[in-house]
PDB file of C-alpha atoms in Angstrom:
ATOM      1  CA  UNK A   1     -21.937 -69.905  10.711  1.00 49.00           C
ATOM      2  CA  UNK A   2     -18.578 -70.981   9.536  1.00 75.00           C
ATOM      3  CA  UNK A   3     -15.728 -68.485   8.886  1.00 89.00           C
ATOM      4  CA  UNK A   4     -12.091 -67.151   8.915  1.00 93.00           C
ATOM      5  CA  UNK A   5     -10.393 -65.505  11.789  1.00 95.00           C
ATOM      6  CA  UNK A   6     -10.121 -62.473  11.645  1.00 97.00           C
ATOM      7  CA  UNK A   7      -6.605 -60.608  12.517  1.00 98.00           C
ATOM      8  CA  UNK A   8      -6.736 -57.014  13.071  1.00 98.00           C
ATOM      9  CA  UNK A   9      -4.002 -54.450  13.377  1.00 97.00           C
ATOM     10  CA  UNK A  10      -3.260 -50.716  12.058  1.00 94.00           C
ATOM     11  CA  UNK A  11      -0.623 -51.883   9.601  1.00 95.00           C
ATOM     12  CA  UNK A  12       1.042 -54.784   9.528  1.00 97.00           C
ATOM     13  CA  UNK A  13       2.437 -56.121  13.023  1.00 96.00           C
ATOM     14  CA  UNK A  14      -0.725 -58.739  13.383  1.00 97.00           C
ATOM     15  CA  UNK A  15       1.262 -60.209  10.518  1.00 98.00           C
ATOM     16  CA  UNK A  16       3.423 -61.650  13.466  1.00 98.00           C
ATOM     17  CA  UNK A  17       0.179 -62.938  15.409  1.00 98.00           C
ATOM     18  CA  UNK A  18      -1.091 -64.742  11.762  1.00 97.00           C
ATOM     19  CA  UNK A  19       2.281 -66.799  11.808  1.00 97.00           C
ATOM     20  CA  UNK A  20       1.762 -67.694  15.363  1.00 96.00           C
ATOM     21  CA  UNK A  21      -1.745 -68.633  14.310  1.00 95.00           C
ATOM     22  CA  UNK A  22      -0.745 -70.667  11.533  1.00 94.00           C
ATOM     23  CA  UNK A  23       1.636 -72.891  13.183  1.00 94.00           C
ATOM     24  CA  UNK A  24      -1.227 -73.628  16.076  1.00 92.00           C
ATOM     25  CA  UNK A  25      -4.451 -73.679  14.167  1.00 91.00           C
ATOM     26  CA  UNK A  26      -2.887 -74.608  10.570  1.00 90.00           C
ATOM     27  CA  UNK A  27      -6.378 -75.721   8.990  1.00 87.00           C
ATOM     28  CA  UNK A  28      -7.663 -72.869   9.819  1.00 90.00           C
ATOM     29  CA  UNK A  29      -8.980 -70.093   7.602  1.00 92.00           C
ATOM     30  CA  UNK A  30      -7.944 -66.656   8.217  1.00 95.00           C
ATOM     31  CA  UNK A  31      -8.324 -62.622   6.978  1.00 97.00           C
ATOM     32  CA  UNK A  32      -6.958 -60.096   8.062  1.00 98.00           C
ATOM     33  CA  UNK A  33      -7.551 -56.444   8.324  1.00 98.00           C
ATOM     34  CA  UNK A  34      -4.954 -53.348   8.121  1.00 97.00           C
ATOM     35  CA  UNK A  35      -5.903 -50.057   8.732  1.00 97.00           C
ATOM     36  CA  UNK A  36      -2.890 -48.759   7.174  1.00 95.00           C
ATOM     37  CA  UNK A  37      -4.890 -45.224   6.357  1.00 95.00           C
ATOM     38  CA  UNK A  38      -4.585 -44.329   9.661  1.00 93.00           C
ATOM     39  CA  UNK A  39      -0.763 -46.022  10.950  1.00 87.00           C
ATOM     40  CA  UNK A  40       0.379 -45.406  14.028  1.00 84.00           C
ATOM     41  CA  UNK A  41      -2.505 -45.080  15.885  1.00 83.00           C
ATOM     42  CA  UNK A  42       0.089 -44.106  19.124  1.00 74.00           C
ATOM     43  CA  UNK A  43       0.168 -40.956  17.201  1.00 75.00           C
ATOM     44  CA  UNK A  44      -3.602 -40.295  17.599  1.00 84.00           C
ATOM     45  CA  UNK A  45      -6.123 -39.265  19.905  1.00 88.00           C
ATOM     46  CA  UNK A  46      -7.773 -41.999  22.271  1.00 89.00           C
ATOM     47  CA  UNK A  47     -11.013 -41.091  21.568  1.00 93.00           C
ATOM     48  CA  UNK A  48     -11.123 -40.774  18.095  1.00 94.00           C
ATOM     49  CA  UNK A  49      -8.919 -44.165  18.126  1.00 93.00           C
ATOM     50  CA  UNK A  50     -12.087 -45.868  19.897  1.00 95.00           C
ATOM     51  CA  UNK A  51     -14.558 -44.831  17.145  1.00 96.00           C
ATOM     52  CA  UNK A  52     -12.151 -45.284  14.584  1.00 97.00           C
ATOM     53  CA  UNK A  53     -11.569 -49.100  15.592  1.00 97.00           C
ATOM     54  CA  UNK A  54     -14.876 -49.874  16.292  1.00 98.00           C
ATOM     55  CA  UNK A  55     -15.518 -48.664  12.629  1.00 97.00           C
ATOM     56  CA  UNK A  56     -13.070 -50.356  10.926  1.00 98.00           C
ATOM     57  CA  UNK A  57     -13.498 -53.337  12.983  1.00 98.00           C
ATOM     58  CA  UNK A  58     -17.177 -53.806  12.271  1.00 97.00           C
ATOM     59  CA  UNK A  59     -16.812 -53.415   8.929  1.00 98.00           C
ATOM     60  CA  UNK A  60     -14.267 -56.190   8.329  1.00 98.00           C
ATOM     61  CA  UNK A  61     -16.016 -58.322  10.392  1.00 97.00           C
ATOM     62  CA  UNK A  62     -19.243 -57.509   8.774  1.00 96.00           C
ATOM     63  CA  UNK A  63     -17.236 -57.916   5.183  1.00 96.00           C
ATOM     64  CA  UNK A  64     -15.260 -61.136   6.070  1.00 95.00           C
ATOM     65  CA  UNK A  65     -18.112 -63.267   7.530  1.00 93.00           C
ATOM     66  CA  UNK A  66     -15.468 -63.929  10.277  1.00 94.00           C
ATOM     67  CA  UNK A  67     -16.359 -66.658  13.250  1.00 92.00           C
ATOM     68  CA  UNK A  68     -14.069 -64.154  15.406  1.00 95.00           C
ATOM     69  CA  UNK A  69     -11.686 -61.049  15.778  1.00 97.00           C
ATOM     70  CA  UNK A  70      -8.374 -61.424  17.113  1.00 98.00           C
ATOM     71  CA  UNK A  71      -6.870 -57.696  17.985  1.00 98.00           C
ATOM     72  CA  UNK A  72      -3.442 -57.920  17.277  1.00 97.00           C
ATOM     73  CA  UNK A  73      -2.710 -54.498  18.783  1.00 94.00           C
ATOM     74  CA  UNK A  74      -1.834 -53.625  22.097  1.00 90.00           C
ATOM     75  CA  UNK A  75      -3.027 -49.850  21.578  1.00 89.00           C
ATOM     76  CA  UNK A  76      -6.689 -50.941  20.194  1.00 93.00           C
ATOM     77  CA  UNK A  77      -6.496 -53.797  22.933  1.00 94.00           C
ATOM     78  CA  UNK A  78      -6.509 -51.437  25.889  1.00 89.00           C
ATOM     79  CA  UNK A  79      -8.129 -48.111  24.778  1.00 91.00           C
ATOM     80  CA  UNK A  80     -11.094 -50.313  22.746  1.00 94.00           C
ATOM     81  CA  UNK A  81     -11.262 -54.295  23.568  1.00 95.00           C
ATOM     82  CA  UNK A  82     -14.189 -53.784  26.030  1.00 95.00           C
ATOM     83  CA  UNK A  83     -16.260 -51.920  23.572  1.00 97.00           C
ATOM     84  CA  UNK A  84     -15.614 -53.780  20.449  1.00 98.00           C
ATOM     85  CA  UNK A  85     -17.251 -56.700  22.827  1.00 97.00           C
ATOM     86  CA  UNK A  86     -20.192 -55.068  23.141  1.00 97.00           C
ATOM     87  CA  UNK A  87     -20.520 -53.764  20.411  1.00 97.00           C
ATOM     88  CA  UNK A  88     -19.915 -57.353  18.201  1.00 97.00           C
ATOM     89  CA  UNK A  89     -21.855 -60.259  18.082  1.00 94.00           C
ATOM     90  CA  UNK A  90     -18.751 -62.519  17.432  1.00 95.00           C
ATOM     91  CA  UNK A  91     -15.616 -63.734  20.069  1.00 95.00           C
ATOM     92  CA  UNK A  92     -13.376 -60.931  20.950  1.00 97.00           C
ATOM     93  CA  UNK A  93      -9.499 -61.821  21.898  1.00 97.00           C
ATOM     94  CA  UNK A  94      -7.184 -58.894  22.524  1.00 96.00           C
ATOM     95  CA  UNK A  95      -3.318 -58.780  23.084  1.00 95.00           C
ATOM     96  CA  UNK A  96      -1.303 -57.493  26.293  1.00 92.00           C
ATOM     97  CA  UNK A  97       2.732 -57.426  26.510  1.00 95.00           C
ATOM     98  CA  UNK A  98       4.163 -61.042  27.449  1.00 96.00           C
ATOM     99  CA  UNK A  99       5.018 -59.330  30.968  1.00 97.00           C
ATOM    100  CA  UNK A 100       4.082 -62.616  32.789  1.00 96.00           C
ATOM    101  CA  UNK A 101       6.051 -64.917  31.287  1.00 97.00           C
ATOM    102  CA  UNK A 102       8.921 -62.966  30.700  1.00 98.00           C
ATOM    103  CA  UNK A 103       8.525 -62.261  34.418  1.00 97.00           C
ATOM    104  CA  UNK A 104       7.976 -66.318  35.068  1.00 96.00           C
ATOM    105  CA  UNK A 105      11.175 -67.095  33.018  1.00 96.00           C
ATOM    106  CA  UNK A 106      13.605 -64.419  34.242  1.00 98.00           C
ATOM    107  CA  UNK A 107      16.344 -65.694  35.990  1.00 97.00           C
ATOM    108  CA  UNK A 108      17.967 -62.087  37.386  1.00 98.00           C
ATOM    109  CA  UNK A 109      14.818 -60.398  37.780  1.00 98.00           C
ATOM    110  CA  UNK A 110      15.752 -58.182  35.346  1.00 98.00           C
ATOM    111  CA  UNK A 111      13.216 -57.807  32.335  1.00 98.00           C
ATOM    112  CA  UNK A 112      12.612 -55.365  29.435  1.00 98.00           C
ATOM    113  CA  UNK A 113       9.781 -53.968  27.601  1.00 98.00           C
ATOM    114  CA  UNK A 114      10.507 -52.936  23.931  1.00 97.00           C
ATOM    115  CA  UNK A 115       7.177 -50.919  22.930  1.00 95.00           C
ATOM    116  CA  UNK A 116       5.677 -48.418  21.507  1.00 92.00           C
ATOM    117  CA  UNK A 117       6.068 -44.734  23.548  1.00 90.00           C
ATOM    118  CA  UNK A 118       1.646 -45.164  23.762  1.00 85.00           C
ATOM    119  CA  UNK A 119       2.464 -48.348  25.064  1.00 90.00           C
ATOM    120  CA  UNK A 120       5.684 -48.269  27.432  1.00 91.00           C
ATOM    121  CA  UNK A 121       4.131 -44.763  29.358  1.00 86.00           C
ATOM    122  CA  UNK A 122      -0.046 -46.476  29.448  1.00 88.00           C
ATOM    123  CA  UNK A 123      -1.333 -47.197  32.851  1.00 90.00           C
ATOM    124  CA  UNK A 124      -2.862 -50.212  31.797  1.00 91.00           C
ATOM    125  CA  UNK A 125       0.773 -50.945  31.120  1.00 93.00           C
ATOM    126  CA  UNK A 126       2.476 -50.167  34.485  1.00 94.00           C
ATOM    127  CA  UNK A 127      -1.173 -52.306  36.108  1.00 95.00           C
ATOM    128  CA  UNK A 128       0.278 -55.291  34.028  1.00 95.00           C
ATOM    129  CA  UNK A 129       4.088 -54.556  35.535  1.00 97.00           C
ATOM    130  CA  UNK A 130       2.677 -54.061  39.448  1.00 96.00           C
ATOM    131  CA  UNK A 131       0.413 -57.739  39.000  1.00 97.00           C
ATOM    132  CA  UNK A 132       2.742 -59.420  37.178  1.00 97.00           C
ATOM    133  CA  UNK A 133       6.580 -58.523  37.765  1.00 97.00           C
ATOM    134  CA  UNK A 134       6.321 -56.654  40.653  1.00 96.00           C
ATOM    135  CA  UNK A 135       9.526 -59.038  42.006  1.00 96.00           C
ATOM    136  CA  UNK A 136      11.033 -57.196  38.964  1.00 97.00           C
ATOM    137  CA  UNK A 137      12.707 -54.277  37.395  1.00 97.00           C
ATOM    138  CA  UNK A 138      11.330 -53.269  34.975  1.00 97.00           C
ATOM    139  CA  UNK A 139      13.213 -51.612  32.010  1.00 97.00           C
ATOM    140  CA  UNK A 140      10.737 -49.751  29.784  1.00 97.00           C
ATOM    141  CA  UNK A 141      12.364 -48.887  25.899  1.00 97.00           C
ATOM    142  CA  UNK A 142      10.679 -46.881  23.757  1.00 95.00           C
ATOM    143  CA  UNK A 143      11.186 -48.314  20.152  1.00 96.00           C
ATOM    144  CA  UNK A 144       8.525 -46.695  17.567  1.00 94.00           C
ATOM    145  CA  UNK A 145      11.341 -46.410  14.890  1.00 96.00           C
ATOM    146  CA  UNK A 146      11.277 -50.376  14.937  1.00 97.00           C
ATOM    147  CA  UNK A 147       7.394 -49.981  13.757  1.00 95.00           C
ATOM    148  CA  UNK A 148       8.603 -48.566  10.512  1.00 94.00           C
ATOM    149  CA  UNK A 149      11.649 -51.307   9.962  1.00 97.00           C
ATOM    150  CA  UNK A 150       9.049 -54.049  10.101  1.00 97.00           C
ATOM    151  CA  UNK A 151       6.709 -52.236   7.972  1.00 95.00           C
ATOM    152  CA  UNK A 152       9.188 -51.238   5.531  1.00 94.00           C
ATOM    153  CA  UNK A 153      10.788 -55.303   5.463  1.00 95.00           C
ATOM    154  CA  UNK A 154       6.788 -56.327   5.022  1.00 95.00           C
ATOM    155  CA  UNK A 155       6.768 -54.023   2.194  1.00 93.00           C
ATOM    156  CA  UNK A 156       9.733 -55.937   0.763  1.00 93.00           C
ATOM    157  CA  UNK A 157      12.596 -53.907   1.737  1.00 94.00           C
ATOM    158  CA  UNK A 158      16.193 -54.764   4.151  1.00 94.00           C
ATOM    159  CA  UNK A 159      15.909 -52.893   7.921  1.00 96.00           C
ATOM    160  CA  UNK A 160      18.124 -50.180   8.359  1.00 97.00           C
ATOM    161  CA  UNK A 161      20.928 -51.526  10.843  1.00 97.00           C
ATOM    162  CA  UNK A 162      21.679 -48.554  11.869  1.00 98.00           C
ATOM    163  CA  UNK A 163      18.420 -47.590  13.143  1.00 98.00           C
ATOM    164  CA  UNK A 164      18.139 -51.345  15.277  1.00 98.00           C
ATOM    165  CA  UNK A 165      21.267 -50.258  16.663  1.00 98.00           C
ATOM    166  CA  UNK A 166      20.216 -47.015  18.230  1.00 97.00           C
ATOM    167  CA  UNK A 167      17.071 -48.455  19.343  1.00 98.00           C
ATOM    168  CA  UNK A 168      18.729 -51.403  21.059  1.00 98.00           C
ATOM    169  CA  UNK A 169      21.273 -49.287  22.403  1.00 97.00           C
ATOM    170  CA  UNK A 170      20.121 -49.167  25.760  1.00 97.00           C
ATOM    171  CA  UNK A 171      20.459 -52.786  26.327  1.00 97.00           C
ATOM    172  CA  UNK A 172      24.439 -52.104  26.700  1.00 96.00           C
ATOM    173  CA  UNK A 173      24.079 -50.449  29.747  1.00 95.00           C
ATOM    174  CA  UNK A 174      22.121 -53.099  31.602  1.00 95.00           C
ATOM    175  CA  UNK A 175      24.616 -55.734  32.582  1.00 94.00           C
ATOM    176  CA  UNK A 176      22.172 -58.248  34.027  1.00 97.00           C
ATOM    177  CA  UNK A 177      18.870 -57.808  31.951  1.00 98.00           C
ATOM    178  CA  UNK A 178      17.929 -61.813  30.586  1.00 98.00           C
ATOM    179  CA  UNK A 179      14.909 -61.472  29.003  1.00 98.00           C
ATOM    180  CA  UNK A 180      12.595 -58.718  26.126  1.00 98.00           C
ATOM    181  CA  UNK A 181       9.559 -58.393  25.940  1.00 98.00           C
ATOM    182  CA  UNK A 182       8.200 -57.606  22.547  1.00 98.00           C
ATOM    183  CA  UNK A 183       5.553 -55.326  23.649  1.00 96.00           C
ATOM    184  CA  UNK A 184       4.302 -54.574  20.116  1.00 95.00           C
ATOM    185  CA  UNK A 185       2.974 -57.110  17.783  1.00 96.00           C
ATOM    186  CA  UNK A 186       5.614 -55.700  15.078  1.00 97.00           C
ATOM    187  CA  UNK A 187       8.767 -56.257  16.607  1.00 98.00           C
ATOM    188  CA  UNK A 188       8.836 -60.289  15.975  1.00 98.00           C
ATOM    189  CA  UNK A 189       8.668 -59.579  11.930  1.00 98.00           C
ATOM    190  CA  UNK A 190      12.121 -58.598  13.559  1.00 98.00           C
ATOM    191  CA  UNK A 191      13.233 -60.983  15.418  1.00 98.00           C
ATOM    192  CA  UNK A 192      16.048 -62.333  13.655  1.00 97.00           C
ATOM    193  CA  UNK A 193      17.919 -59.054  13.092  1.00 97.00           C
ATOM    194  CA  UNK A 194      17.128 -57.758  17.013  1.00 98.00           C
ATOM    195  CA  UNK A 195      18.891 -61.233  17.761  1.00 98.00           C
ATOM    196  CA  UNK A 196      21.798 -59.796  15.599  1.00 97.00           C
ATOM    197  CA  UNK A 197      21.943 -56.299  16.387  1.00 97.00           C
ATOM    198  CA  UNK A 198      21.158 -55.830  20.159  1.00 97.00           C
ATOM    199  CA  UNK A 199      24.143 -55.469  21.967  1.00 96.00           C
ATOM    200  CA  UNK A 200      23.721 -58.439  24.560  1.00 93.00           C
ATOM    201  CA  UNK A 201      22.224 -62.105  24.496  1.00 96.00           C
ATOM    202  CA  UNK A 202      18.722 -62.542  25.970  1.00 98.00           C
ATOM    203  CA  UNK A 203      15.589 -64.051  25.909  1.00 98.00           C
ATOM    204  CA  UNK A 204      12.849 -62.679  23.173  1.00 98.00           C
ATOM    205  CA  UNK A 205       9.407 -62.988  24.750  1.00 98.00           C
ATOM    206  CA  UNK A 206       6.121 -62.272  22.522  1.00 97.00           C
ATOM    207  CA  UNK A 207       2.533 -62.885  23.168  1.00 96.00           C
ATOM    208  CA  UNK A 208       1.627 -64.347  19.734  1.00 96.00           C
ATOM    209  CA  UNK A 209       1.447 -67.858  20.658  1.00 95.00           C
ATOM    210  CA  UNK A 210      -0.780 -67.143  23.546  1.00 95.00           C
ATOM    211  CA  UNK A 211      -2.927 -65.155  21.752  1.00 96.00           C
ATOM    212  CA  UNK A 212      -2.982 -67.951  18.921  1.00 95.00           C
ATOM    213  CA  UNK A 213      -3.808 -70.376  21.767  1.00 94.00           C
ATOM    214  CA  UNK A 214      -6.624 -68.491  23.333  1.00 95.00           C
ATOM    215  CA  UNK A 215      -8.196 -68.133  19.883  1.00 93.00           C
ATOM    216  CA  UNK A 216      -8.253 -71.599  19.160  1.00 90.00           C
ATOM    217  CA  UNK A 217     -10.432 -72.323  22.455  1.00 90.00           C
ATOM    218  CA  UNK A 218     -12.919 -69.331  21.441  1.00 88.00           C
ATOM    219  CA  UNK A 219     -12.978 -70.218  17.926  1.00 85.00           C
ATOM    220  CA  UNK A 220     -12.317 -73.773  17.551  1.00 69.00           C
ATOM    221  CA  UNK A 221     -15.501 -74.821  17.071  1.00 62.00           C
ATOM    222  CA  UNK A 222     -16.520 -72.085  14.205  1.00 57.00           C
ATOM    223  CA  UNK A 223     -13.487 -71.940  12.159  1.00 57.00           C
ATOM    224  CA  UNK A 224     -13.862 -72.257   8.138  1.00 62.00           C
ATOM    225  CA  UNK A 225     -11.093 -74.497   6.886  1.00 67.00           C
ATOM    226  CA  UNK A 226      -8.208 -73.028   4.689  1.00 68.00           C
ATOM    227  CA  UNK A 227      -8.763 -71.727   1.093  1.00 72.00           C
ATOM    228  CA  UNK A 228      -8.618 -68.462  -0.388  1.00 77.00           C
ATOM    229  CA  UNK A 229      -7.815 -65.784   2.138  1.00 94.00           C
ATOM    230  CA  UNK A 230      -8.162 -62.152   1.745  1.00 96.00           C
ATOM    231  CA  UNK A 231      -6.647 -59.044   3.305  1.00 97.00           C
ATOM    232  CA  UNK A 232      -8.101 -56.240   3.718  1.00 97.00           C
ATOM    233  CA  UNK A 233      -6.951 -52.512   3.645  1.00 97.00           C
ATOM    234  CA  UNK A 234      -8.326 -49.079   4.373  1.00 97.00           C
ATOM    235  CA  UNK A 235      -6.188 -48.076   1.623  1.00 96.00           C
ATOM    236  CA  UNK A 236      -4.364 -48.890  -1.401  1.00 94.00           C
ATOM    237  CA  UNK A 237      -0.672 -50.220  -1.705  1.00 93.00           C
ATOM    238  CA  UNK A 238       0.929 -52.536  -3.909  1.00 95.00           C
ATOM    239  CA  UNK A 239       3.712 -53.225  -2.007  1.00 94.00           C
ATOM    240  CA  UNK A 240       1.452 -53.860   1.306  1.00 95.00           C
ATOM    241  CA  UNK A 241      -0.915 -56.094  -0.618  1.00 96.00           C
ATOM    242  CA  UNK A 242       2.664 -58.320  -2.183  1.00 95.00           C
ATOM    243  CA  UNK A 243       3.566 -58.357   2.108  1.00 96.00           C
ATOM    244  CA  UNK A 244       0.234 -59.778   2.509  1.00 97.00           C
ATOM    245  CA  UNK A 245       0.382 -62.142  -0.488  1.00 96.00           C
ATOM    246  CA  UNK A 246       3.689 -63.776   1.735  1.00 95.00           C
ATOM    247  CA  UNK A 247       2.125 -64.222   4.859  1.00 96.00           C
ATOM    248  CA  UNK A 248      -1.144 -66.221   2.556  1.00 95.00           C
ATOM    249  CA  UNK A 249      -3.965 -63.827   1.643  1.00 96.00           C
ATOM    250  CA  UNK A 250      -3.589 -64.157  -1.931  1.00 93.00           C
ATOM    251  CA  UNK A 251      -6.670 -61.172  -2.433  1.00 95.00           C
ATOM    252  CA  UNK A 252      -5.738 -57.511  -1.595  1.00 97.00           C
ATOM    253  CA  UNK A 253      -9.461 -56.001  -1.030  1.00 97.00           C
ATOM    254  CA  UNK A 254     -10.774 -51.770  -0.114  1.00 97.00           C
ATOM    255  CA  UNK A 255     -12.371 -52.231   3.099  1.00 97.00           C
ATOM    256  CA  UNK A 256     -15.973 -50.564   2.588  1.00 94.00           C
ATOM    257  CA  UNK A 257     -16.476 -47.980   4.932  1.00 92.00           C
ATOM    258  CA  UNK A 258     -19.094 -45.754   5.645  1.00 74.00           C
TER     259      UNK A 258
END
């Protein structure tokens, strides 16, 4: 049967994977789900995390009548893709750092990887670095504060340039780094002020557009055209629910959990 895609994410950094979806698959119908109860999940344990996302997960698929589930986090992606699989009876497409390309497009062999602390220190992480850049180095940057910018500019408000400063900081000392990898599906909502406040030029790499392309050939042929999309949240926030209205889920639903 027919239905929306489904974006999933602990707050609201899949926001930057529905954009990416838009501009491939703009017929398409999507919903999105926010377990902003429980934001950050880097903060929590890995096996409550797994039962927590397989929860939530079912139950917005279950609630949106979705054709699929994109998991626009890279901490659900690599503690909980391979069980959400099994345990759904709809396509499954998860998100890694852009640590290929960046590594395919780097002209000094000198790449970065702005992510979460969970994400930047995970051994799936340092697998991806090994297959993919192992011609590299590899500058790892811890950036959780940037989490809360991007939630708080969702949410309607300016990001504090003070905190983009410290967190970019780094980047001064690195003379020939060319390209960033956004490792966290957040940090493009940011983009445009990183560009501004990092204190060197260089390439921004995400993985929304490949995730938005790899949906498209799971989903393609399943995919309810556009109308009224919903969001849904694990709990209530007026400002979160106007963020959502932007991005083009006009309803703000209480996901139903057990």
């Amino acid at each position: 049967m027919a239905g929306p895609i489904l974006v999933f994410d602990s707050g609201v950094g899949g926001l930057s994977v529905v954009a990416s979806l838009r501009r491939r698959l703009p017929e398409a119908a999507l919903a999105y789900a926010c377990d902003n109860a429980m934001l950050p999940y880097g903060m929590r344990e890995d096996d409550w995390l797994v039962g927590r996302i397989l929860e939530v997960c079912e139950s917005a698929v279950v609630a949106s009548g979705c054709a699929g589930l994109v998991v626009a986090c890279n901490t659900a992606s690599t503690l909980a893709l391979e069980a959400l699989r099994e345990r759904l009876t709809v396509p499954v497409v998860g998100t890694v750092p852009a640590i290929k390309p960046a590594a395919g497009m780097s002209e000094t062999r000198h790449i970065g990887l702005l992510a979460t602390s969970a994400t930047v220190g995970r051994a799936y992480t340092l697998r991806l670095i090994r297959e993919f850049a192992g011609d590299c180095r590899v500058t790892r940057i811890a950036a959780d504060p940037l989490v809360t910018e991007a939630e708080r500019w969702v949410a309607g408000e300016r990001p504090d340039p003070d905190v983009l400063r410290r967190t970019l900081s780094p980047m001064a000392q690195m003379p020939d780094l060319d390209t960033m990898v956004l490792g966290c599906t957040h940090f493009p909502l940011l983009r445009d002020w990183l560009i501004e406040f990092a204190p060197r030029p260089v390439r921004w790499v995400d993985s929304g557009d490949a995730i938005a392309r790899r949906a498209g050939q799971v989903m393609a042929d399943h995919q309810r055209r556009r109308g009224s999309e919903t969001g849904w949240v694990t709990a209530p926030s007026e400002a979160l629910s106007r963020g959502l209205s932007g991005f083009g889920f006009a309803e703000t639903r209480l996901l139903p959990l057990s």
